[in-house]
Short mmCIF file of C-alpha atoms and ligand atoms in Angstrom, two decimals:
data_model
loop_
_atom_site.label_atom_id
_atom_site.label_comp_id
_atom_site.label_asym_id
_atom_site.label_seq_id
_atom_site.Cartn_x
_atom_site.Cartn_y
_atom_site.Cartn_z
CA MET A 12 -36.08 -4.36 7.06
CA GLY A 13 -35.87 -5.37 3.32
CA ASN A 14 -33.02 -7.63 2.10
CA THR A 15 -31.58 -5.03 -0.21
CA PRO A 16 -29.84 -2.31 1.68
CA LYS A 17 -30.94 1.19 0.61
CA TYR A 18 -27.39 2.51 0.68
CA LYS A 19 -24.29 0.79 -0.58
CA ALA A 20 -20.62 1.89 -0.71
CA LEU A 21 -19.70 3.33 -4.15
CA ARG A 22 -18.32 0.93 -6.71
CA GLY A 23 -14.53 0.49 -6.29
CA MET A 24 -14.65 2.16 -2.88
CA PRO A 25 -15.10 -0.73 -0.41
CA ASP A 26 -15.07 -0.65 3.34
CA THR A 27 -12.01 -2.10 5.06
CA LEU A 28 -13.49 -4.51 7.62
CA PRO A 29 -11.83 -5.22 11.00
CA GLU A 30 -9.71 -8.16 10.04
CA ASP A 31 -8.19 -6.46 6.91
CA ALA A 32 -7.96 -3.24 8.94
CA GLU A 33 -5.91 -5.06 11.60
CA VAL A 34 -3.59 -6.58 8.99
CA THR A 35 -3.30 -3.21 7.25
CA ARG A 36 -2.37 -1.48 10.43
CA TRP A 37 0.36 -3.99 11.05
CA LEU A 38 1.62 -3.47 7.44
CA GLU A 39 1.69 0.26 8.01
CA ASP A 40 3.40 0.10 11.41
CA THR A 41 6.02 -2.31 10.07
CA ALA A 42 6.66 -0.14 6.99
CA ARG A 43 7.02 2.95 9.27
CA TYR A 44 9.62 1.12 11.31
CA VAL A 45 11.71 0.35 8.26
CA PHE A 46 11.38 3.94 6.86
CA GLU A 47 12.52 5.36 10.16
CA ASN A 48 15.48 3.04 10.14
CA PHE A 49 16.49 4.60 6.83
CA GLY A 50 16.10 8.18 8.10
CA TYR A 51 12.81 9.02 6.49
CA GLY A 52 10.33 11.51 7.99
CA GLU A 53 6.59 11.05 7.52
CA ILE A 54 4.62 13.56 5.44
CA ARG A 55 0.84 13.81 5.32
CA THR A 56 -0.48 15.96 2.55
CA PRO A 57 -4.23 16.85 2.11
CA LEU A 58 -6.51 14.56 0.10
CA LEU A 59 -7.54 17.50 -2.04
CA GLU A 60 -5.26 19.71 -4.10
CA GLU A 61 -5.66 22.29 -6.82
CA THR A 62 -6.23 20.26 -10.01
CA GLU A 63 -3.15 21.80 -11.71
CA VAL A 64 -0.86 20.15 -9.16
CA PHE A 65 -1.72 16.91 -10.95
CA THR A 66 -2.36 17.90 -14.50
CA ARG A 67 1.01 19.68 -14.65
CA SER A 68 2.94 16.78 -13.22
CA ILE A 69 1.26 13.58 -14.21
CA GLY A 70 0.74 14.79 -17.85
CA GLU A 71 -2.30 15.92 -19.77
CA ASP A 72 -2.64 12.81 -21.92
CA THR A 73 -2.18 10.15 -19.33
CA ASP A 74 -5.14 7.97 -18.37
CA ILE A 75 -5.22 9.50 -14.95
CA VAL A 76 -5.58 13.10 -16.06
CA GLU A 77 -7.65 12.30 -19.14
CA LYS A 78 -10.40 10.33 -17.51
CA GLU A 79 -9.74 9.10 -13.94
CA MET A 80 -9.57 12.19 -11.62
CA TYR A 81 -12.27 13.07 -9.17
CA SER A 82 -12.38 16.81 -9.94
CA PHE A 83 -14.83 19.45 -8.99
CA THR A 84 -15.14 23.20 -8.50
CA ASP A 85 -15.12 24.13 -4.85
CA ARG A 86 -17.18 26.84 -3.21
CA GLY A 87 -14.66 29.46 -4.10
CA GLY A 88 -14.72 28.53 -7.75
CA LYS A 89 -11.32 26.78 -7.62
CA ASN A 90 -10.79 23.60 -9.64
CA VAL A 91 -9.75 20.91 -7.16
CA SER A 92 -9.05 17.13 -7.35
CA LEU A 93 -8.89 14.22 -4.94
CA ARG A 94 -5.31 13.10 -5.11
CA PRO A 95 -4.68 10.18 -7.55
CA GLU A 96 -1.15 9.70 -6.33
CA GLY A 97 1.26 10.91 -3.67
CA THR A 98 4.31 12.35 -5.48
CA ALA A 99 2.90 15.59 -6.99
CA PRO A 100 1.50 16.84 -3.65
CA ILE A 101 4.80 16.06 -1.96
CA ILE A 102 6.75 18.06 -4.58
CA ARG A 103 4.30 20.89 -4.17
CA ALA A 104 4.96 20.78 -0.39
CA TYR A 105 8.72 20.45 -0.87
CA ILE A 106 8.74 23.69 -2.96
CA GLU A 107 6.20 25.50 -0.79
CA HIS A 108 8.14 24.88 2.42
CA GLY A 109 11.44 25.87 0.82
CA TRP A 110 13.06 22.52 1.65
CA HIS A 111 15.26 22.99 -1.42
CA ASN A 112 17.18 25.60 0.51
CA VAL A 113 18.22 23.05 3.03
CA SER A 114 21.19 21.17 1.60
CA GLY A 115 21.29 17.43 1.21
CA LEU A 116 18.54 14.93 0.63
CA THR A 117 15.05 15.00 1.89
CA ARG A 118 13.72 11.52 2.59
CA LEU A 119 9.88 11.35 2.99
CA TYR A 120 7.40 8.59 3.36
CA TYR A 121 3.64 8.63 3.26
CA MET A 122 0.65 6.33 3.48
CA GLY A 123 -3.01 6.92 2.74
CA PRO A 124 -5.85 6.82 0.27
CA MET A 125 -5.59 7.69 -3.34
CA PHE A 126 -8.50 8.10 -5.86
CA ARG A 127 -8.74 7.13 -9.48
CA GLY A 128 -11.89 6.52 -11.45
CA GLU A 129 -10.72 3.26 -13.03
CA ARG A 130 -12.70 0.16 -13.94
CA PRO A 131 -12.80 -1.78 -10.61
CA GLN A 132 -11.41 -5.41 -10.68
CA LYS A 133 -9.34 -7.55 -8.40
CA GLY A 134 -6.52 -5.43 -7.19
CA ARG A 135 -7.86 -2.28 -8.90
CA LEU A 136 -10.06 0.09 -6.99
CA ARG A 137 -11.26 3.69 -7.15
CA GLN A 138 -10.26 4.44 -3.62
CA PHE A 139 -7.08 2.48 -2.84
CA HIS A 140 -4.22 2.97 -0.49
CA GLN A 141 -0.50 3.49 -1.07
CA ILE A 142 2.59 3.36 1.12
CA GLY A 143 5.35 5.40 -0.61
CA ALA A 144 8.70 6.97 -0.33
CA GLU A 145 10.55 9.91 -2.01
CA ILE A 146 14.14 10.94 -1.93
CA ILE A 147 14.38 14.55 -3.10
CA GLY A 148 17.39 16.78 -3.74
CA ALA A 149 19.84 14.97 -5.97
CA SER A 150 20.34 12.37 -8.57
CA GLY A 151 22.69 9.37 -8.67
CA PRO A 152 22.84 5.62 -8.91
CA TYR A 153 23.62 5.20 -5.17
CA ILE A 154 20.39 7.03 -4.35
CA ASP A 155 18.39 4.78 -6.62
CA ALA A 156 20.14 1.71 -5.21
CA GLU A 157 19.29 2.80 -1.62
CA LEU A 158 15.64 3.42 -2.58
CA ILE A 159 15.39 0.01 -4.32
CA PHE A 160 17.09 -1.62 -1.27
CA ASN A 161 14.60 0.17 1.02
CA LEU A 162 11.66 -1.10 -1.07
CA LYS A 163 13.00 -4.64 -0.94
CA MET A 164 13.38 -4.44 2.78
CA VAL A 165 9.95 -2.98 3.29
CA LEU A 166 8.40 -5.82 1.26
CA GLU A 167 10.39 -8.49 3.09
CA GLU A 168 9.53 -7.12 6.50
CA LEU A 169 5.87 -7.13 5.34
CA LYS A 170 6.15 -10.82 4.72
CA VAL A 171 5.80 -10.64 0.91
CA ASP A 172 7.74 -13.57 -0.63
CA GLY A 173 8.53 -14.37 -4.16
CA PHE A 174 8.39 -10.91 -5.83
CA THR A 175 10.45 -9.85 -8.84
CA ILE A 176 12.12 -6.44 -9.26
CA LEU A 177 12.14 -5.18 -12.81
CA ILE A 178 14.25 -2.20 -13.80
CA ASN A 179 14.75 0.02 -16.83
CA SER A 180 16.05 3.43 -17.83
CA LEU A 181 14.08 6.04 -19.70
CA GLY A 182 17.20 8.14 -20.25
CA CYS A 183 17.21 11.96 -20.32
CA SER A 184 14.72 14.05 -22.29
CA LYS A 185 17.00 14.13 -25.33
CA ASP A 186 17.25 10.35 -25.33
CA ARG A 187 13.60 10.02 -24.85
CA SER A 188 12.67 12.33 -27.68
CA GLU A 189 14.96 10.46 -30.11
CA TYR A 190 13.62 7.16 -28.92
CA MET A 191 9.98 8.36 -29.29
CA LYS A 192 10.78 9.37 -32.85
CA ALA A 193 12.17 5.86 -33.53
CA LEU A 194 9.11 4.25 -31.87
CA SER A 195 6.74 6.41 -33.86
CA GLU A 196 8.54 5.32 -37.07
CA TYR A 197 8.32 1.69 -36.02
CA LEU A 198 4.59 1.98 -35.33
CA GLU A 199 3.88 3.61 -38.67
CA GLY A 200 1.77 1.27 -40.86
CA LYS A 201 1.07 -0.90 -37.83
CA SER A 202 -1.81 1.14 -36.49
CA SER A 203 -4.39 -1.45 -37.61
CA GLY A 204 -3.00 -3.75 -34.95
CA LEU A 205 -3.42 -1.22 -32.15
CA CYS A 206 -6.38 -0.44 -29.89
CA ASP A 207 -8.23 2.92 -30.53
CA ASN A 208 -6.44 4.48 -27.50
CA CYS A 209 -2.99 3.48 -28.73
CA ARG A 210 -3.74 4.63 -32.30
CA ARG A 211 -4.25 8.06 -30.80
CA ARG A 212 -1.38 7.73 -28.40
CA ALA A 213 0.96 6.85 -31.21
CA ARG A 214 0.57 10.47 -32.14
CA THR A 215 0.14 12.25 -28.73
CA ASN A 216 2.24 10.30 -26.28
CA VAL A 217 3.88 7.31 -27.99
CA LEU A 218 5.66 5.86 -24.92
CA ARG A 219 2.24 5.15 -23.48
CA VAL A 220 1.72 2.52 -26.23
CA LEU A 221 4.39 0.34 -24.50
CA ASP A 222 2.26 0.42 -21.31
CA CYS A 223 -1.00 -0.71 -22.91
CA LYS A 224 -2.45 -3.91 -21.38
CA ASN A 225 -4.25 -4.80 -24.58
CA ARG A 226 -3.01 -8.14 -25.89
CA ASP A 227 -2.88 -6.99 -29.59
CA CYS A 228 -0.98 -3.88 -28.75
CA LYS A 229 1.43 -5.92 -26.66
CA LYS A 230 2.05 -8.06 -29.73
CA VAL A 231 2.72 -5.08 -31.93
CA VAL A 232 5.20 -3.51 -29.53
CA SER A 233 7.00 -6.80 -28.75
CA ALA A 234 9.41 -6.19 -31.67
CA ALA A 235 9.76 -2.48 -31.18
CA PRO A 236 13.19 -0.97 -30.78
CA SER A 237 14.51 -0.83 -27.21
CA ILE A 238 15.08 2.46 -25.41
CA LEU A 239 18.43 1.21 -24.20
CA GLY A 240 19.72 1.60 -27.71
CA TYR A 241 18.96 5.35 -27.51
CA LEU A 242 20.54 6.24 -24.19
CA CYS A 243 23.32 8.79 -24.35
CA ARG A 244 26.73 7.93 -22.88
CA SER A 245 26.13 9.44 -19.48
CA CYS A 246 22.64 7.89 -19.08
CA LEU A 247 24.05 4.49 -20.11
CA GLU A 248 26.87 4.80 -17.68
CA TYR A 249 24.51 5.80 -14.87
CA TYR A 250 22.31 2.82 -15.63
CA GLN A 251 25.29 0.39 -15.75
CA GLN A 252 26.60 1.74 -12.55
CA LEU A 253 23.20 1.25 -10.93
CA LYS A 254 23.09 -2.34 -12.04
CA LYS A 255 26.61 -2.89 -10.68
CA ILE A 256 25.68 -1.45 -7.28
CA LEU A 257 22.53 -3.52 -7.09
CA ALA A 258 24.49 -6.69 -7.84
CA GLU A 259 27.07 -5.82 -5.16
CA MET A 260 24.22 -5.32 -2.69
CA ASP A 261 22.87 -8.80 -3.59
CA ILE A 262 19.56 -7.30 -4.81
CA PRO A 263 18.15 -9.57 -7.44
CA PHE A 264 16.61 -7.68 -10.40
CA LYS A 265 15.55 -8.23 -13.97
CA GLU A 266 16.06 -5.81 -16.80
CA LYS A 267 12.94 -5.05 -18.83
CA SER A 268 13.77 -2.63 -21.62
CA ASP A 269 10.08 -2.03 -22.52
CA LEU A 270 9.07 -1.03 -19.01
CA VAL A 271 7.48 2.41 -18.88
CA ARG A 272 5.30 4.07 -16.23
CA GLY A 273 1.75 5.39 -16.33
CA LEU A 274 2.77 8.93 -15.34
CA ASP A 275 4.69 11.34 -17.59
CA TYR A 276 7.06 12.78 -15.01
CA TYR A 277 9.51 9.87 -14.99
CA THR A 278 13.11 10.19 -16.23
CA GLY A 279 16.03 7.86 -16.05
CA THR A 280 15.71 4.87 -13.74
CA ILE A 281 12.33 3.28 -13.39
CA PHE A 282 11.29 0.04 -11.71
CA GLU A 283 8.34 -2.09 -10.79
CA VAL A 284 7.82 -5.03 -8.40
CA ARG A 285 5.59 -7.85 -9.55
CA HIS A 286 4.03 -10.62 -7.57
CA PRO A 287 2.54 -13.90 -8.88
CA ALA A 288 -0.39 -13.77 -6.48
CA LEU A 289 -1.84 -10.78 -8.15
CA GLY A 290 -3.06 -12.08 -11.52
CA ALA A 291 -3.55 -9.51 -14.22
CA GLN A 292 -2.82 -6.60 -11.86
CA ASP A 293 0.55 -7.96 -10.95
CA ALA A 294 2.43 -4.80 -10.00
CA VAL A 295 2.49 -4.50 -6.19
CA ALA A 296 4.83 -1.46 -6.28
CA ALA A 297 6.31 0.84 -8.87
CA GLY A 298 8.49 3.89 -9.03
CA GLY A 299 11.43 5.73 -10.53
CA ARG A 300 13.30 8.87 -10.95
CA TYR A 301 11.63 12.18 -11.82
CA ASP A 302 14.43 14.72 -12.10
CA GLU A 303 12.48 17.33 -14.03
CA LEU A 304 9.37 17.55 -11.79
CA THR A 305 10.42 20.20 -9.27
CA GLU A 306 11.24 22.56 -12.10
CA GLN A 307 8.14 21.70 -14.01
CA MET A 308 6.08 22.58 -10.92
CA GLY A 309 7.71 26.00 -10.64
CA GLY A 310 10.55 25.16 -8.22
CA PRO A 311 14.29 24.96 -8.54
CA SER A 312 15.94 22.00 -10.32
CA ALA A 313 16.35 19.05 -7.89
CA GLY A 314 16.87 15.38 -8.64
CA ALA A 315 14.26 13.15 -7.10
CA THR A 316 13.12 9.56 -7.05
CA GLY A 317 10.38 7.53 -5.23
CA TYR A 318 8.03 4.61 -5.31
CA ALA A 319 4.54 3.59 -4.17
CA ILE A 320 3.27 0.22 -2.98
CA GLY A 321 -0.41 -0.63 -3.46
CA VAL A 322 -1.76 -1.72 -0.04
CA GLU A 323 -4.75 -3.67 -1.43
CA ARG A 324 -2.35 -5.61 -3.66
CA LEU A 325 -0.14 -6.19 -0.68
CA LEU A 326 -3.07 -7.65 1.17
CA LEU A 327 -3.38 -10.22 -1.62
CA ALA A 328 0.37 -10.90 -1.68
CA VAL A 329 1.35 -11.14 2.00
CA ASP A 330 1.61 -14.42 3.83
CA ARG A 331 -0.92 -13.83 6.62
CA LYS A 332 0.33 -16.83 8.54
CA LYS A 333 3.51 -14.87 9.28
CA ILE A 334 1.63 -11.83 10.56
CA PRO A 335 1.21 -11.41 14.29
CA ARG A 336 -2.14 -10.43 15.59
CA ARG A 337 -3.89 -9.84 18.94
CA PRO A 338 -5.68 -12.99 20.01
CA PRO A 339 -9.40 -12.89 20.26
CA PRO A 340 -10.68 -11.30 23.50
CA VAL A 341 -11.43 -13.54 26.52
CA LEU A 342 -15.16 -14.03 26.97
CA VAL A 343 -16.30 -13.56 30.55
CA ILE A 344 -19.52 -15.54 31.18
CA PRO A 345 -21.75 -15.55 34.35
CA VAL A 346 -22.98 -19.14 34.84
CA ASP A 347 -26.28 -17.61 35.92
CA LYS A 348 -27.98 -14.18 35.69
CA GLU A 349 -27.41 -13.48 39.36
CA TYR A 350 -23.66 -13.36 38.79
CA PHE A 351 -23.94 -10.98 35.94
CA SER A 352 -22.90 -7.83 37.76
CA HIS A 353 -19.84 -9.49 39.27
CA ALA A 354 -18.88 -10.83 35.81
CA PHE A 355 -19.45 -7.37 34.25
CA SER A 356 -17.06 -5.82 36.83
CA THR A 357 -14.50 -8.63 36.30
CA ALA A 358 -14.52 -8.08 32.55
CA ASN A 359 -13.97 -4.32 32.99
CA GLN A 360 -11.17 -4.97 35.49
CA PHE A 361 -9.48 -7.24 32.99
CA ARG A 362 -9.81 -4.49 30.40
CA ALA A 363 -8.32 -2.00 32.69
CA ARG A 364 -5.33 -4.27 33.27
CA GLY A 365 -4.76 -4.60 29.58
CA VAL A 366 -6.29 -8.09 29.03
CA SER A 367 -8.54 -7.90 25.98
CA SER A 368 -11.95 -9.04 27.24
CA ASP A 369 -15.55 -9.30 26.12
CA ILE A 370 -18.84 -9.93 27.90
CA ASP A 371 -22.29 -10.57 26.45
CA LEU A 372 -24.61 -7.65 27.29
CA THR A 373 -27.68 -9.04 25.55
CA GLY A 374 -28.74 -11.66 28.11
CA ARG A 375 -27.70 -14.83 26.21
CA SER A 376 -27.93 -18.16 28.09
CA LEU A 377 -24.80 -19.95 29.37
CA LYS A 378 -25.25 -22.53 26.62
CA GLY A 379 -25.72 -19.93 23.92
CA GLN A 380 -22.58 -18.20 25.10
CA MET A 381 -20.46 -21.26 25.14
CA ARG A 382 -21.60 -22.12 21.65
CA ARG A 383 -20.73 -18.63 20.49
CA ALA A 384 -17.24 -18.82 22.08
CA GLY A 385 -16.69 -22.03 20.15
CA LYS A 386 -17.91 -20.53 16.87
CA GLU A 387 -15.60 -17.62 17.25
CA SER A 388 -12.64 -19.78 18.13
CA ARG A 389 -12.00 -18.11 21.43
CA ASP A 390 -8.95 -19.57 23.16
CA PHE A 391 -10.12 -18.80 26.65
CA VAL A 392 -13.39 -18.26 28.53
CA ILE A 393 -13.79 -17.05 32.14
CA LEU A 394 -16.64 -18.50 34.07
CA ILE A 395 -18.08 -16.66 37.08
CA GLY A 396 -20.38 -18.56 39.46
CA GLU A 397 -21.15 -18.83 43.19
CA GLN A 398 -17.73 -20.22 44.14
CA GLU A 399 -15.89 -17.52 42.15
CA VAL A 400 -17.85 -14.72 43.67
CA LYS A 401 -17.36 -16.10 47.21
CA GLU A 402 -13.64 -16.87 46.84
CA GLY A 403 -12.83 -13.80 44.66
CA GLU A 404 -11.52 -16.24 42.00
CA VAL A 405 -12.09 -16.80 38.34
CA LEU A 406 -12.54 -20.13 36.50
CA LEU A 407 -10.34 -20.09 33.45
CA LYS A 408 -11.34 -22.49 30.73
CA ASN A 409 -8.89 -23.32 27.98
CA MET A 410 -11.13 -23.99 24.99
CA ARG A 411 -8.41 -25.55 22.85
CA GLU A 412 -7.33 -28.07 25.43
CA GLY A 413 -10.67 -28.47 27.12
CA THR A 414 -9.07 -27.90 30.60
CA GLN A 415 -10.03 -25.49 33.38
CA GLN A 416 -8.46 -24.11 36.47
CA ALA A 417 -9.43 -21.78 39.33
CA LEU A 418 -7.14 -18.73 39.51
CA SER A 419 -7.00 -15.54 41.54
CA PHE A 420 -7.70 -12.45 39.45
CA ASP A 421 -4.00 -11.47 39.47
CA GLU A 422 -2.88 -14.96 38.34
CA ALA A 423 -5.41 -14.83 35.55
CA VAL A 424 -4.13 -11.47 34.40
CA LYS A 425 -0.60 -12.72 34.34
CA LYS A 426 -1.60 -15.74 32.26
CA LEU A 427 -3.79 -13.89 29.77
CA LYS A 428 -1.68 -10.78 29.11
CA GLY A 429 0.77 -10.47 26.22
CA ARG A 430 -0.31 -13.65 24.44
CA ASP A 431 0.82 -13.87 20.82
CA ASP A 432 -1.04 -15.13 17.87
CA THR A 433 -0.86 -15.21 14.01
CA TYR A 434 -3.38 -15.45 11.24
CA ALA A 435 -3.47 -19.27 10.88
P1 ATP B 23 -0.99 -0.35 -12.87
O1 ATP B 23 -0.11 -0.52 -14.01
O2 ATP B 23 -1.27 -1.62 -12.10
O3 ATP B 23 -2.26 0.40 -13.22
P2 ATP B 23 0.17 2.12 -12.13
O4 ATP B 23 1.19 2.21 -13.12
O5 ATP B 23 -1.07 2.93 -12.35
O6 ATP B 23 -0.27 0.61 -11.88
P3 ATP B 23 1.35 3.66 -9.99
O7 ATP B 23 0.54 4.87 -10.31
O8 ATP B 23 2.77 3.72 -10.18
O9 ATP B 23 0.72 2.33 -10.63
O10 ATP B 23 1.02 3.22 -8.49
C1 ATP B 23 1.87 2.40 -7.72
C2 ATP B 23 1.16 1.20 -7.20
O11 ATP B 23 -0.18 1.55 -6.67
C3 ATP B 23 0.81 0.10 -8.18
O12 ATP B 23 1.91 -0.69 -8.47
C4 ATP B 23 -0.27 -0.59 -7.59
O13 ATP B 23 0.16 -1.56 -6.58
C5 ATP B 23 -1.09 0.44 -6.89
N1 ATP B 23 -2.24 0.89 -7.61
C6 ATP B 23 -2.22 1.77 -8.65
N2 ATP B 23 -3.47 2.00 -9.11
C7 ATP B 23 -4.30 1.26 -8.27
C8 ATP B 23 -5.73 1.01 -8.21
N3 ATP B 23 -6.54 1.60 -8.98
N4 ATP B 23 -6.16 0.16 -7.26
C9 ATP B 23 -5.33 -0.44 -6.38
N5 ATP B 23 -4.01 -0.31 -6.39
C10 ATP B 23 -3.48 0.56 -7.35
MG1 MG B 24 -2.70 2.43 -13.56
#
């Protein structure tokens, strides 16, 4: 076998290995628990959708649609794409299943992989995972406040500390078009300070310039007019009421009037959650209101809002010391080859009784196995020798304390079952 593997995972699409997978599963289970406490139902949409589902909703001149989608023509000649985000498919499903005919709000959560052909870097992948929520059916500051409260609770339950919630309002379409006019005027004559992309965007989709991560562009827009100066009375009142409700709920937030989102469907309230452990990719979650999307996708008008958390960024931000995990399996070791079959059956009986156990099936020596148990930081080892076979006992060795005791099988099960551990 050569040193260079013949096949490697695609760039930006890494494997999730067991330790991260276990943490991820805990994050997902915990998020599920919080969502269900808030009355959300889970939705699982397909990974593949008709391309138009995304181009229509996300916007033709966003980065995602312009250059990041994994699109191809399927066998039937249909243009399809791997989902780059979760909201558009959910709205497609909402309309398709006629949920708008059911009165009241539809609260949905989802979790799963998303695909964007971006430049891979820390916290930015091509296949990444999101945990997200949507509240569809109406608009109003209490709905936004509940959603933001839910996001805060999810992050806290997931043991993410020290995050900051940023909020802003993009107003209604009338406000936005007036603001875009003002922003275009402001940018006139400043195009030499902008990157190539933004020079073009200043003409095609000027709000996107505010979202550019290029340092020079950031400098240019730092003195740009604020959208808040262009909100109509009812949008301004809505925004002020939201801030008042958030304050009453003791939800700390910061206003950031140049906050915009990377997708075109947002209207009104938008927000982002940042975390200092993330470096340049500091947004762990983001979302906002998208009141025009259902109509844009051919359905009835229905207010809606939602957010998505990036799971890979969560993995960088969570405090693993606070996350419970299953302790490493108990290693059952025969002290000599002749006790192997008894040890083998003991390990399997432990497994059947719910004690996570492991046994070496490759014929390692007793010494080799003890060394391995130390290396793998096993807490407990079970030794099986002549005495144990004769008396129907097991010898339980506590590797941390260096002690050992002879126990009946049932006593050992009682002692080893339901132990708790955390990622130290
Ligand atoms: P960013 O500004 O960081 O590119 P975004 O505006 O594209 O994020 P959304 O599309 O709103 O983000 O997605 C919500 C969250 O999903 C982000 O806050 C982030 O945590 C995560 N996310 C988005 N793109 C990626 C990616 N390529 N790799 C990993 N996580 C991602
Ligand atoms: Mg992005």
